[in-house]
mmCIF file of C-alpha atoms and ligand atoms in Angstrom:
data_model
loop_
_atom_site.group_PDB
_atom_site.id
_atom_site.type_symbol
_atom_site.label_atom_id
_atom_site.label_comp_id
_atom_site.label_asym_id
_atom_site.label_seq_id
_atom_site.Cartn_x
_atom_site.Cartn_y
_atom_site.Cartn_z
ATOM 1 C CA UNK A 1 -10.511 -52.640 38.175
ATOM 2 C CA UNK A 2 -11.287 -54.862 35.154
ATOM 3 C CA UNK A 3 -11.086 -58.907 35.773
ATOM 4 C CA UNK A 4 -11.680 -60.031 32.576
ATOM 5 C CA UNK A 5 -10.236 -63.968 31.776
ATOM 6 C CA UNK A 6 -9.527 -65.244 28.669
ATOM 7 C CA UNK A 7 -11.596 -67.671 27.759
ATOM 8 C CA UNK A 8 -10.843 -70.430 24.772
ATOM 9 C CA UNK A 9 -13.099 -68.590 22.088
ATOM 10 C CA UNK A 10 -10.975 -65.148 22.880
ATOM 11 C CA UNK A 11 -7.410 -67.482 23.508
ATOM 12 C CA UNK A 12 -8.855 -69.067 19.050
ATOM 13 C CA UNK A 13 -9.361 -64.925 17.511
ATOM 14 C CA UNK A 14 -6.162 -64.060 19.227
ATOM 15 C CA UNK A 15 -4.976 -62.226 15.972
ATOM 16 C CA UNK A 16 -1.766 -61.358 15.434
ATOM 17 C CA UNK A 17 -3.094 -58.816 12.750
ATOM 18 C CA UNK A 18 -0.646 -55.168 10.927
ATOM 19 C CA UNK A 19 -1.777 -52.149 12.863
ATOM 20 C CA UNK A 20 -4.279 -51.766 10.852
ATOM 21 C CA UNK A 21 -5.881 -48.365 10.060
ATOM 22 C CA UNK A 22 -2.681 -47.106 11.617
ATOM 23 C CA UNK A 23 -1.601 -44.651 8.579
ATOM 24 C CA UNK A 24 2.926 -44.570 7.293
ATOM 25 C CA UNK A 25 4.217 -42.542 9.764
ATOM 26 C CA UNK A 26 7.690 -41.099 9.118
ATOM 27 C CA UNK A 27 11.044 -42.175 10.494
ATOM 28 C CA UNK A 28 11.647 -39.924 14.294
ATOM 29 C CA UNK A 29 14.107 -38.759 16.318
ATOM 30 C CA UNK A 30 14.124 -41.405 19.267
ATOM 31 C CA UNK A 31 11.401 -43.472 18.384
ATOM 32 C CA UNK A 32 11.169 -46.766 19.790
ATOM 33 C CA UNK A 33 13.131 -49.587 17.410
ATOM 34 C CA UNK A 34 10.105 -51.404 17.705
ATOM 35 C CA UNK A 35 9.040 -49.595 14.882
ATOM 36 C CA UNK A 36 11.144 -49.304 12.539
ATOM 37 C CA UNK A 37 11.690 -53.205 12.372
ATOM 38 C CA UNK A 38 7.988 -53.824 12.151
ATOM 39 C CA UNK A 39 8.144 -51.319 9.460
ATOM 40 C CA UNK A 40 6.026 -53.261 6.107
ATOM 41 C CA UNK A 41 7.759 -49.508 4.888
ATOM 42 C CA UNK A 42 11.678 -50.650 5.423
ATOM 43 C CA UNK A 43 11.285 -48.223 8.600
ATOM 44 C CA UNK A 44 9.682 -45.419 7.227
ATOM 45 C CA UNK A 45 6.821 -46.542 9.381
ATOM 46 C CA UNK A 46 7.501 -43.759 12.199
ATOM 47 C CA UNK A 47 10.231 -40.969 10.291
ATOM 48 C CA UNK A 48 9.374 -38.073 12.219
ATOM 49 C CA UNK A 49 7.270 -38.901 14.589
ATOM 50 C CA UNK A 50 9.766 -36.617 17.562
ATOM 51 C CA UNK A 51 8.393 -33.594 15.226
ATOM 52 C CA UNK A 52 4.770 -34.741 15.851
ATOM 53 C CA UNK A 53 2.604 -32.460 17.385
ATOM 54 C CA UNK A 54 2.104 -33.762 21.071
ATOM 55 C CA UNK A 55 -0.473 -35.614 21.737
ATOM 56 C CA UNK A 56 -1.769 -32.939 24.308
ATOM 57 C CA UNK A 57 -1.353 -30.075 20.943
ATOM 58 C CA UNK A 58 -2.925 -32.919 18.704
ATOM 59 C CA UNK A 59 -5.617 -33.436 20.890
ATOM 60 C CA UNK A 60 -6.354 -29.680 21.669
ATOM 61 C CA UNK A 61 -7.062 -29.021 17.804
ATOM 62 C CA UNK A 62 -9.335 -32.079 17.950
ATOM 63 C CA UNK A 63 -11.672 -29.807 20.569
ATOM 64 C CA UNK A 64 -10.274 -32.544 23.138
ATOM 65 C CA UNK A 65 -8.315 -33.125 26.879
ATOM 66 C CA UNK A 66 -5.097 -35.509 26.314
ATOM 67 C CA UNK A 67 -3.651 -36.066 29.715
ATOM 68 C CA UNK A 68 -2.504 -38.881 31.783
ATOM 69 C CA UNK A 69 -2.613 -40.211 35.643
ATOM 70 C CA UNK A 70 0.435 -39.991 37.281
ATOM 71 C CA UNK A 71 1.477 -39.930 41.034
ATOM 72 C CA UNK A 72 5.076 -37.554 42.784
ATOM 73 C CA UNK A 73 6.559 -40.227 43.860
ATOM 74 C CA UNK A 74 7.603 -40.864 39.653
ATOM 75 C CA UNK A 75 6.971 -36.939 38.880
ATOM 76 C CA UNK A 76 9.098 -35.617 41.559
ATOM 77 C CA UNK A 77 12.303 -38.507 40.802
ATOM 78 C CA UNK A 78 12.113 -38.943 37.622
ATOM 79 C CA UNK A 79 12.895 -35.303 35.768
ATOM 80 C CA UNK A 80 12.708 -36.352 32.240
ATOM 81 C CA UNK A 81 9.855 -38.755 32.291
ATOM 82 C CA UNK A 82 8.395 -35.398 34.277
ATOM 83 C CA UNK A 83 9.247 -33.548 31.079
ATOM 84 C CA UNK A 84 7.869 -36.010 28.052
ATOM 85 C CA UNK A 85 4.616 -35.734 30.841
ATOM 86 C CA UNK A 86 4.665 -31.582 30.766
ATOM 87 C CA UNK A 87 5.335 -32.365 27.121
ATOM 88 C CA UNK A 88 2.475 -35.016 26.130
ATOM 89 C CA UNK A 89 -0.264 -34.043 28.407
ATOM 90 C CA UNK A 90 -2.506 -31.077 29.293
ATOM 91 C CA UNK A 91 -4.635 -33.121 32.165
ATOM 92 C CA UNK A 92 -3.190 -34.581 35.057
ATOM 93 C CA UNK A 93 -4.761 -36.773 37.466
ATOM 94 C CA UNK A 94 -4.389 -38.321 41.034
ATOM 95 C CA UNK A 95 -2.694 -42.255 40.603
ATOM 96 C CA UNK A 96 -2.664 -41.464 44.619
ATOM 97 C CA UNK A 97 -2.418 -38.888 46.279
ATOM 98 C CA UNK A 98 -5.768 -38.401 46.458
ATOM 99 C CA UNK A 99 -7.184 -41.595 47.323
ATOM 100 C CA UNK A 100 -9.239 -42.317 50.898
ATOM 101 C CA UNK A 101 -5.472 -44.395 52.231
ATOM 102 C CA UNK A 102 -3.824 -41.393 50.693
ATOM 103 C CA UNK A 103 -5.015 -38.872 52.932
ATOM 104 C CA UNK A 104 -6.598 -40.329 55.552
ATOM 105 C CA UNK A 105 -3.879 -41.877 57.401
ATOM 106 C CA UNK A 106 -5.955 -42.164 61.016
ATOM 107 C CA UNK A 107 -10.115 -41.592 61.115
ATOM 108 C CA UNK A 108 -9.087 -38.064 62.997
ATOM 109 C CA UNK A 109 -6.011 -36.764 60.651
ATOM 110 C CA UNK A 110 -5.677 -35.943 57.587
ATOM 111 C CA UNK A 111 -2.325 -35.950 55.213
ATOM 112 C CA UNK A 112 -2.761 -34.014 52.597
ATOM 113 C CA UNK A 113 1.014 -33.583 51.810
ATOM 114 C CA UNK A 114 1.014 -35.583 49.120
ATOM 115 C CA UNK A 115 -1.814 -33.700 47.855
ATOM 116 C CA UNK A 116 -0.509 -30.906 48.127
ATOM 117 C CA UNK A 117 2.522 -31.478 46.173
ATOM 118 C CA UNK A 118 0.369 -32.916 42.959
ATOM 119 C CA UNK A 119 -2.334 -29.647 42.855
ATOM 120 C CA UNK A 120 0.904 -27.615 42.584
ATOM 121 C CA UNK A 121 3.157 -29.207 40.526
ATOM 122 C CA UNK A 122 -0.069 -28.976 37.797
ATOM 123 C CA UNK A 123 -1.038 -25.542 38.244
ATOM 124 C CA UNK A 124 3.070 -24.572 38.053
ATOM 125 C CA UNK A 125 2.912 -26.526 34.719
ATOM 126 C CA UNK A 126 0.195 -24.919 33.536
ATOM 127 C CA UNK A 127 -1.616 -28.493 33.830
ATOM 128 C CA UNK A 128 -5.566 -28.764 33.947
ATOM 129 C CA UNK A 129 -5.713 -31.227 37.285
ATOM 130 C CA UNK A 130 -8.632 -34.292 38.069
ATOM 131 C CA UNK A 131 -8.612 -35.439 41.812
ATOM 132 C CA UNK A 132 -9.201 -39.149 41.691
ATOM 133 C CA UNK A 133 -10.905 -40.418 44.028
ATOM 134 C CA UNK A 134 -13.742 -39.198 46.616
ATOM 135 C CA UNK A 135 -15.012 -42.455 47.311
ATOM 136 C CA UNK A 136 -14.755 -45.634 46.327
ATOM 137 C CA UNK A 137 -14.432 -49.406 48.433
ATOM 138 C CA UNK A 138 -10.838 -49.105 48.814
ATOM 139 C CA UNK A 139 -10.302 -48.299 51.935
ATOM 140 C CA UNK A 140 -8.276 -47.303 54.717
ATOM 141 C CA UNK A 141 -7.448 -49.854 57.160
ATOM 142 C CA UNK A 142 -8.743 -48.354 60.293
ATOM 143 C CA UNK A 143 -12.366 -48.230 58.343
ATOM 144 C CA UNK A 144 -13.970 -51.152 58.775
ATOM 145 C CA UNK A 145 -13.473 -50.918 62.975
ATOM 146 C CA UNK A 146 -14.332 -47.358 63.094
ATOM 147 C CA UNK A 147 -17.131 -46.057 60.293
ATOM 148 C CA UNK A 148 -20.769 -47.738 61.163
ATOM 149 C CA UNK A 149 -24.831 -46.732 60.145
ATOM 150 C CA UNK A 150 -23.954 -44.454 62.182
ATOM 151 C CA UNK A 151 -21.807 -42.547 61.603
ATOM 152 C CA UNK A 152 -21.190 -42.714 58.076
ATOM 153 C CA UNK A 153 -22.600 -39.757 56.772
ATOM 154 C CA UNK A 154 -20.599 -37.876 59.077
ATOM 155 C CA UNK A 155 -17.894 -39.537 57.865
ATOM 156 C CA UNK A 156 -18.683 -39.274 54.252
ATOM 157 C CA UNK A 157 -20.100 -35.595 53.647
ATOM 158 C CA UNK A 158 -17.068 -34.455 55.993
ATOM 159 C CA UNK A 159 -14.574 -36.420 53.895
ATOM 160 C CA UNK A 160 -15.857 -34.559 50.487
ATOM 161 C CA UNK A 161 -15.868 -31.327 52.294
ATOM 162 C CA UNK A 162 -12.546 -31.389 53.660
ATOM 163 C CA UNK A 163 -11.057 -32.669 50.307
ATOM 164 C CA UNK A 164 -12.335 -30.605 47.591
ATOM 165 C CA UNK A 165 -13.112 -27.449 49.569
ATOM 166 C CA UNK A 166 -9.385 -27.370 49.715
ATOM 167 C CA UNK A 167 -8.344 -27.738 46.434
ATOM 168 C CA UNK A 168 -12.245 -25.453 45.052
ATOM 169 C CA UNK A 169 -11.712 -24.228 42.057
ATOM 170 C CA UNK A 170 -8.236 -26.082 40.771
ATOM 171 C CA UNK A 171 -9.739 -29.362 39.843
ATOM 172 C CA UNK A 172 -11.330 -29.709 36.402
ATOM 173 C CA UNK A 173 -13.329 -32.508 37.760
ATOM 174 C CA UNK A 174 -13.600 -35.199 40.381
ATOM 175 C CA UNK A 175 -14.463 -38.889 40.232
ATOM 176 C CA UNK A 176 -17.184 -38.213 42.792
ATOM 177 C CA UNK A 177 -18.106 -41.891 43.204
ATOM 178 C CA UNK A 178 -16.095 -44.763 41.490
ATOM 179 C CA UNK A 179 -17.241 -48.664 40.802
ATOM 180 C CA UNK A 180 -20.184 -48.438 42.199
ATOM 181 C CA UNK A 181 -21.412 -51.066 40.419
ATOM 182 C CA UNK A 182 -20.258 -54.761 39.957
ATOM 183 C CA UNK A 183 -23.380 -57.586 39.603
ATOM 184 C CA UNK A 184 -21.608 -60.842 40.962
ATOM 185 C CA UNK A 185 -23.024 -58.956 43.841
ATOM 186 C CA UNK A 186 -26.014 -59.924 42.683
ATOM 187 C CA UNK A 187 -28.777 -57.108 43.816
ATOM 188 C CA UNK A 188 -31.328 -56.223 41.154
ATOM 189 C CA UNK A 189 -30.133 -52.494 40.585
ATOM 190 C CA UNK A 190 -26.271 -54.621 39.937
ATOM 191 C CA UNK A 191 -24.705 -51.898 43.195
ATOM 192 C CA UNK A 192 -21.635 -53.363 44.277
ATOM 193 C CA UNK A 193 -21.782 -53.890 47.598
ATOM 194 C CA UNK A 194 -19.375 -51.641 49.262
ATOM 195 C CA UNK A 195 -19.356 -50.678 52.930
ATOM 196 C CA UNK A 196 -20.714 -47.079 51.798
ATOM 197 C CA UNK A 197 -23.766 -49.242 50.628
ATOM 198 C CA UNK A 198 -23.710 -51.239 53.535
ATOM 199 C CA UNK A 199 -23.884 -48.346 56.067
ATOM 200 C CA UNK A 200 -25.595 -45.854 53.998
ATOM 201 C CA UNK A 201 -28.240 -47.904 51.096
ATOM 202 C CA UNK A 202 -27.845 -46.964 47.804
ATOM 203 C CA UNK A 203 -28.415 -43.345 48.464
ATOM 204 C CA UNK A 204 -24.329 -43.047 49.371
ATOM 205 C CA UNK A 205 -24.126 -42.495 45.937
ATOM 206 C CA UNK A 206 -25.525 -39.074 45.772
ATOM 207 C CA UNK A 207 -24.861 -38.193 49.273
ATOM 208 C CA UNK A 208 -21.279 -37.745 48.264
ATOM 209 C CA UNK A 209 -22.273 -35.676 44.721
ATOM 210 C CA UNK A 210 -24.642 -33.606 46.638
ATOM 211 C CA UNK A 211 -21.779 -33.052 49.467
ATOM 212 C CA UNK A 212 -18.868 -32.815 46.216
ATOM 213 C CA UNK A 213 -21.319 -30.712 44.806
ATOM 214 C CA UNK A 214 -21.282 -27.823 47.700
ATOM 215 C CA UNK A 215 -17.712 -28.037 47.815
ATOM 216 C CA UNK A 216 -16.361 -26.879 45.191
ATOM 217 C CA UNK A 217 -19.116 -25.672 42.675
ATOM 218 C CA UNK A 218 -16.591 -25.566 39.884
ATOM 219 C CA UNK A 219 -15.468 -28.826 39.595
ATOM 220 C CA UNK A 220 -17.005 -31.191 36.734
ATOM 221 C CA UNK A 221 -18.665 -34.020 38.812
ATOM 222 C CA UNK A 222 -18.054 -37.311 37.355
ATOM 223 C CA UNK A 223 -19.194 -40.562 37.707
ATOM 224 C CA UNK A 224 -16.523 -43.324 36.855
ATOM 225 C CA UNK A 225 -16.633 -47.018 36.182
ATOM 226 C CA UNK A 226 -14.889 -49.759 33.747
ATOM 227 C CA UNK A 227 -16.062 -53.173 32.360
ATOM 228 C CA UNK A 228 -17.804 -51.626 29.860
ATOM 229 C CA UNK A 229 -16.281 -51.309 26.437
ATOM 230 C CA UNK A 230 -16.843 -54.855 25.235
ATOM 231 C CA UNK A 231 -19.582 -57.674 23.133
ATOM 232 C CA UNK A 232 -20.271 -59.869 26.218
ATOM 233 C CA UNK A 233 -22.742 -60.998 28.215
ATOM 234 C CA UNK A 234 -20.875 -59.031 31.128
ATOM 235 C CA UNK A 235 -20.037 -55.912 29.354
ATOM 236 C CA UNK A 236 -23.272 -55.894 27.677
ATOM 237 C CA UNK A 237 -24.949 -56.172 31.395
ATOM 238 C CA UNK A 238 -23.010 -53.867 33.397
ATOM 239 C CA UNK A 239 -22.955 -51.292 30.864
ATOM 240 C CA UNK A 240 -27.269 -51.521 31.481
ATOM 241 C CA UNK A 241 -26.921 -51.205 35.248
ATOM 242 C CA UNK A 242 -24.441 -47.908 34.478
ATOM 243 C CA UNK A 243 -27.508 -46.384 32.256
ATOM 244 C CA UNK A 244 -29.703 -46.645 35.338
ATOM 245 C CA UNK A 245 -27.709 -46.535 37.641
ATOM 246 C CA UNK A 246 -26.958 -42.484 35.801
ATOM 247 C CA UNK A 247 -30.600 -42.238 34.872
ATOM 248 C CA UNK A 248 -32.134 -42.512 38.798
ATOM 249 C CA UNK A 249 -29.917 -39.899 39.608
ATOM 250 C CA UNK A 250 -30.895 -37.207 37.008
ATOM 251 C CA UNK A 251 -34.069 -37.795 37.924
ATOM 252 C CA UNK A 252 -33.427 -37.048 40.893
ATOM 253 C CA UNK A 253 -31.035 -34.144 40.702
ATOM 254 C CA UNK A 254 -28.085 -35.319 41.409
ATOM 255 C CA UNK A 255 -26.045 -32.450 40.720
ATOM 256 C CA UNK A 256 -23.640 -35.997 38.187
ATOM 257 C CA UNK A 257 -22.447 -34.055 35.143
ATOM 258 C CA UNK A 258 -20.124 -36.307 34.009
ATOM 259 C CA UNK A 259 -19.738 -39.869 33.069
ATOM 260 C CA UNK A 260 -15.413 -41.353 33.526
ATOM 261 C CA UNK A 261 -15.990 -45.406 30.995
ATOM 262 C CA UNK A 262 -11.834 -46.373 32.528
ATOM 263 C CA UNK A 263 -11.295 -47.798 29.623
ATOM 264 C CA UNK A 264 -8.690 -50.209 30.725
ATOM 265 C CA UNK A 265 -8.273 -52.439 27.243
ATOM 266 C CA UNK A 266 -7.689 -56.073 26.118
ATOM 267 C CA UNK A 267 -5.212 -55.844 24.369
ATOM 268 C CA UNK A 268 -6.168 -59.890 23.364
ATOM 269 C CA UNK A 269 -10.311 -58.920 23.477
ATOM 270 C CA UNK A 270 -10.598 -58.381 20.011
ATOM 271 C CA UNK A 271 -14.423 -58.066 20.318
ATOM 272 C CA UNK A 272 -15.341 -54.411 19.857
ATOM 273 C CA UNK A 273 -18.644 -54.278 18.594
ATOM 274 C CA UNK A 274 -18.919 -50.279 17.470
ATOM 275 C CA UNK A 275 -23.093 -50.047 16.644
ATOM 276 C CA UNK A 276 -23.170 -51.853 21.069
ATOM 277 C CA UNK A 277 -20.184 -49.169 22.048
ATOM 278 C CA UNK A 278 -21.509 -46.094 20.138
ATOM 279 C CA UNK A 279 -25.352 -46.770 21.494
ATOM 280 C CA UNK A 280 -24.060 -46.631 25.197
ATOM 281 C CA UNK A 281 -22.101 -43.437 24.785
ATOM 282 C CA UNK A 282 -25.199 -41.974 22.867
ATOM 283 C CA UNK A 283 -27.860 -42.636 26.038
ATOM 284 C CA UNK A 284 -25.505 -42.110 28.500
ATOM 285 C CA UNK A 285 -25.143 -38.599 25.998
ATOM 286 C CA UNK A 286 -28.651 -38.561 25.512
ATOM 287 C CA UNK A 287 -28.564 -37.483 29.915
ATOM 288 C CA UNK A 288 -26.838 -34.252 29.433
ATOM 289 C CA UNK A 289 -23.935 -35.932 30.745
ATOM 290 C CA UNK A 290 -19.992 -35.213 29.036
ATOM 291 C CA UNK A 291 -18.006 -37.821 28.813
ATOM 292 C CA UNK A 292 -14.392 -38.108 29.997
ATOM 293 C CA UNK A 293 -11.988 -41.460 29.297
ATOM 294 C CA UNK A 294 -10.832 -41.411 31.909
ATOM 295 C CA UNK A 295 -8.334 -44.211 32.740
ATOM 296 C CA UNK A 296 -6.932 -45.793 29.027
ATOM 297 C CA UNK A 297 -4.323 -48.274 28.192
ATOM 298 C CA UNK A 298 -3.713 -51.966 27.303
ATOM 299 C CA UNK A 299 -3.447 -55.430 29.178
ATOM 300 C CA UNK A 300 -0.916 -56.695 27.363
ATOM 301 C CA UNK A 301 -0.298 -59.907 29.305
ATOM 302 C CA UNK A 302 -1.306 -62.263 28.090
ATOM 303 C CA UNK A 303 -0.221 -61.083 24.437
ATOM 304 C CA UNK A 304 2.795 -62.243 22.259
ATOM 305 C CA UNK A 305 6.663 -62.450 22.925
ATOM 306 C CA UNK A 306 7.919 -60.311 20.310
ATOM 307 C CA UNK A 307 7.211 -56.647 21.589
ATOM 308 C CA UNK A 308 7.274 -55.382 17.822
ATOM 309 C CA UNK A 309 3.569 -58.065 17.541
ATOM 310 C CA UNK A 310 2.597 -56.959 20.855
ATOM 311 C CA UNK A 311 2.623 -52.855 19.491
ATOM 312 C CA UNK A 312 0.339 -53.719 16.607
ATOM 313 C CA UNK A 313 -2.086 -55.393 18.459
ATOM 314 C CA UNK A 314 -1.742 -52.494 21.524
ATOM 315 C CA UNK A 315 -1.916 -50.259 19.068
ATOM 316 C CA UNK A 316 -4.380 -51.632 17.205
ATOM 317 C CA UNK A 317 -7.409 -51.964 19.909
ATOM 318 C CA UNK A 318 -6.114 -48.178 21.360
ATOM 319 C CA UNK A 319 -7.376 -47.097 16.974
ATOM 320 C CA UNK A 320 -10.481 -49.295 16.683
ATOM 321 C CA UNK A 321 -11.391 -48.314 20.826
ATOM 322 C CA UNK A 322 -11.180 -44.336 19.890
ATOM 323 C CA UNK A 323 -12.357 -44.371 16.737
ATOM 324 C CA UNK A 324 -15.823 -45.221 18.080
ATOM 325 C CA UNK A 325 -14.917 -43.378 21.336
ATOM 326 C CA UNK A 326 -14.434 -40.190 19.414
ATOM 327 C CA UNK A 327 -17.025 -40.782 17.367
ATOM 328 C CA UNK A 328 -19.548 -39.244 20.060
ATOM 329 C CA UNK A 329 -19.482 -35.278 20.142
ATOM 330 C CA UNK A 330 -19.681 -35.976 24.622
ATOM 331 C CA UNK A 331 -16.463 -37.324 24.646
ATOM 332 C CA UNK A 332 -14.033 -34.134 25.717
ATOM 333 C CA UNK A 333 -11.345 -36.018 27.129
ATOM 334 C CA UNK A 334 -8.786 -38.770 26.672
ATOM 335 C CA UNK A 335 -6.973 -40.007 30.153
ATOM 336 C CA UNK A 336 -4.403 -42.573 29.559
ATOM 337 C CA UNK A 337 -3.478 -44.561 33.327
ATOM 338 C CA UNK A 338 -0.234 -43.666 33.218
ATOM 339 C CA UNK A 339 1.764 -41.929 30.190
ATOM 340 C CA UNK A 340 4.699 -44.889 29.869
ATOM 341 C CA UNK A 341 5.560 -47.934 30.774
ATOM 342 C CA UNK A 342 8.601 -47.256 32.462
ATOM 343 C CA UNK A 343 4.731 -46.170 35.221
ATOM 344 C CA UNK A 344 2.220 -48.564 35.182
ATOM 345 C CA UNK A 345 -0.140 -50.209 37.334
ATOM 346 C CA UNK A 346 -0.314 -53.768 34.551
ATOM 347 C CA UNK A 347 2.864 -53.891 35.890
ATOM 348 C CA UNK A 348 2.302 -55.101 38.725
ATOM 349 C CA UNK A 349 -1.180 -56.111 38.803
ATOM 350 C CA UNK A 350 -2.098 -57.960 35.157
ATOM 351 C CA UNK A 351 2.311 -58.760 34.466
ATOM 352 C CA UNK A 352 2.845 -61.403 32.389
ATOM 353 C CA UNK A 353 3.875 -65.023 33.287
ATOM 354 C CA UNK A 354 6.673 -64.982 30.940
ATOM 355 C CA UNK A 355 8.035 -61.377 33.056
ATOM 356 C CA UNK A 356 8.462 -59.210 30.413
ATOM 357 C CA UNK A 357 8.362 -55.819 30.579
ATOM 358 C CA UNK A 358 4.930 -54.170 29.639
ATOM 359 C CA UNK A 359 4.492 -52.106 26.681
ATOM 360 C CA UNK A 360 0.635 -50.529 27.359
ATOM 361 C CA UNK A 361 0.659 -47.313 27.116
ATOM 362 C CA UNK A 362 1.824 -44.281 24.239
ATOM 363 C CA UNK A 363 5.463 -44.584 25.704
ATOM 364 C CA UNK A 364 8.442 -46.884 26.452
ATOM 365 C CA UNK A 365 10.287 -47.994 29.673
ATOM 366 C CA UNK A 366 12.452 -45.202 27.744
ATOM 367 C CA UNK A 367 10.261 -42.405 26.836
ATOM 368 C CA UNK A 368 9.662 -43.421 23.608
ATOM 369 C CA UNK A 369 6.969 -43.019 21.447
ATOM 370 C CA UNK A 370 5.618 -45.738 20.158
ATOM 371 C CA UNK A 371 2.872 -47.387 17.390
ATOM 372 C CA UNK A 372 -0.046 -46.592 20.367
ATOM 373 C CA UNK A 373 1.527 -43.411 20.460
ATOM 374 C CA UNK A 374 0.179 -43.311 16.814
ATOM 375 C CA UNK A 375 -2.555 -44.800 17.465
ATOM 376 C CA UNK A 376 -3.490 -42.161 19.712
ATOM 377 C CA UNK A 377 -2.883 -39.538 17.659
ATOM 378 C CA UNK A 378 -4.005 -40.988 14.281
ATOM 379 C CA UNK A 379 -7.666 -40.968 16.022
ATOM 380 C CA UNK A 380 -7.495 -37.539 17.363
ATOM 381 C CA UNK A 381 -6.520 -36.007 13.619
ATOM 382 C CA UNK A 382 -9.496 -35.330 11.045
ATOM 383 C CA UNK A 383 -11.517 -34.850 13.889
ATOM 384 C CA UNK A 384 -13.361 -31.432 13.606
ATOM 385 C CA UNK A 385 -13.003 -29.027 16.492
ATOM 386 C CA UNK A 386 -15.923 -29.684 18.889
HETATM 387 C C1 XIL B 1 -4.427 -48.168 40.909
HETATM 388 C C2 XIL B 1 -2.977 -47.482 40.457
HETATM 389 O O1 XIL B 1 -3.017 -47.096 39.124
HETATM 390 C C3 XIL B 1 -2.417 -48.046 41.073
HETATM 391 O O2 XIL B 1 -0.893 -48.041 41.211
HETATM 392 C C4 XIL B 1 -3.196 -48.988 42.881
HETATM 393 O O3 XIL B 1 -2.045 -49.189 44.009
HETATM 394 C C5 XIL B 1 -3.864 -49.090 42.858
HETATM 395 O O4 XIL B 1 -5.450 -48.874 42.339
HETATM 396 N N1 XIL B 1 -9.692 -48.256 38.894
HETATM 397 C C6 XIL B 1 -8.743 -47.376 38.929
HETATM 398 C C7 XIL B 1 -7.743 -46.274 39.706
HETATM 399 O O5 XIL B 1 -10.144 -46.482 39.527
HETATM 400 O O6 XIL B 1 -7.845 -45.609 41.311
HETATM 401 C C8 XIL B 1 -6.669 -47.836 39.783
HETATM 402 O O7 XIL B 1 -5.405 -47.380 40.377
HETATM 403 C C9 XIL B 1 -6.624 -48.791 38.512
HETATM 404 C C10 XIL B 1 -8.195 -49.303 38.581
#
């Protein structure tokens, strides 16, 4: 989850510069009109975008996986959306269906109906599947009163074993532990004071990864976190704490195989430091870990009203971030947290004060490709296959 607030300096920094680094793209069919209005070259900005290979294929050509998070409710009931999802994505991430509050209605029961549907959907459409997430601090209502120090390890290992075993062999990667670092909680190790930490201490993370490795030896096991992208004191401190956590886990031979960098970008936040970001990714990779960009989107909450300007800032945020991140050979996947503005968590969690629909993802709410789409596509282009 992201908790950035605009500083006065950031407000002043807020530029509306052209979408730097985005080459002119010929006019497409079925394109978001804002692209045509915004083109400096008389509407040629996206002449044939509709014919361009999908993000899926452009990522494959660069040795990457592109995918997006989605949910049964969106995929099952919206055929046009489903069609675009399968066209653009090689990977599907369960936005909700495999979380505790989805699969654990009560302490003694599991409900896999939604999870099974999503796994079946992925299989029947040839999509790789990412499982999200086996351990997080967002827990069902019953947890607080039911799970205590004495039974916490049993609850944790039984949950992971039951869920991961059910889908063993069908999951490309699991976010085993999500968002375990939270420096505001004041611990020297930076660990978030989650219900799991309160009951099991820091070892809950190792317990989780070992249980996941036993339950599904084929899945790539990922530690996933956010708030690491920018050149500010908080992100710098969090990068250091995450790196130390990963180093500790690797030094104890804990089976963590990859790091998931959520990458919820701030459209208004101009301060990327390419050197620091690249150094962090390189340090993570030097631990022998793969890296996935797991929840990429751009918060446009404080961006200008004008959608042409807003689309450019959003596209620039994608282009600047990915042009650095994809320099790291250990990065294997780019996943956006949603594919279309029609379905994004940002509408609810980071709504605009002017109540205008957010415009954060590669496709607009009519499922047309936007400048953001071309920025992501451009970042894949010209990358030699890894
Ligand atoms: C979000 C979902 O997108 C929402 O639909 C849900 O209501 C809350 O969780 N980081 C994460 C994801 O790891 O699990 C969160 O997903 C977004 C932030």
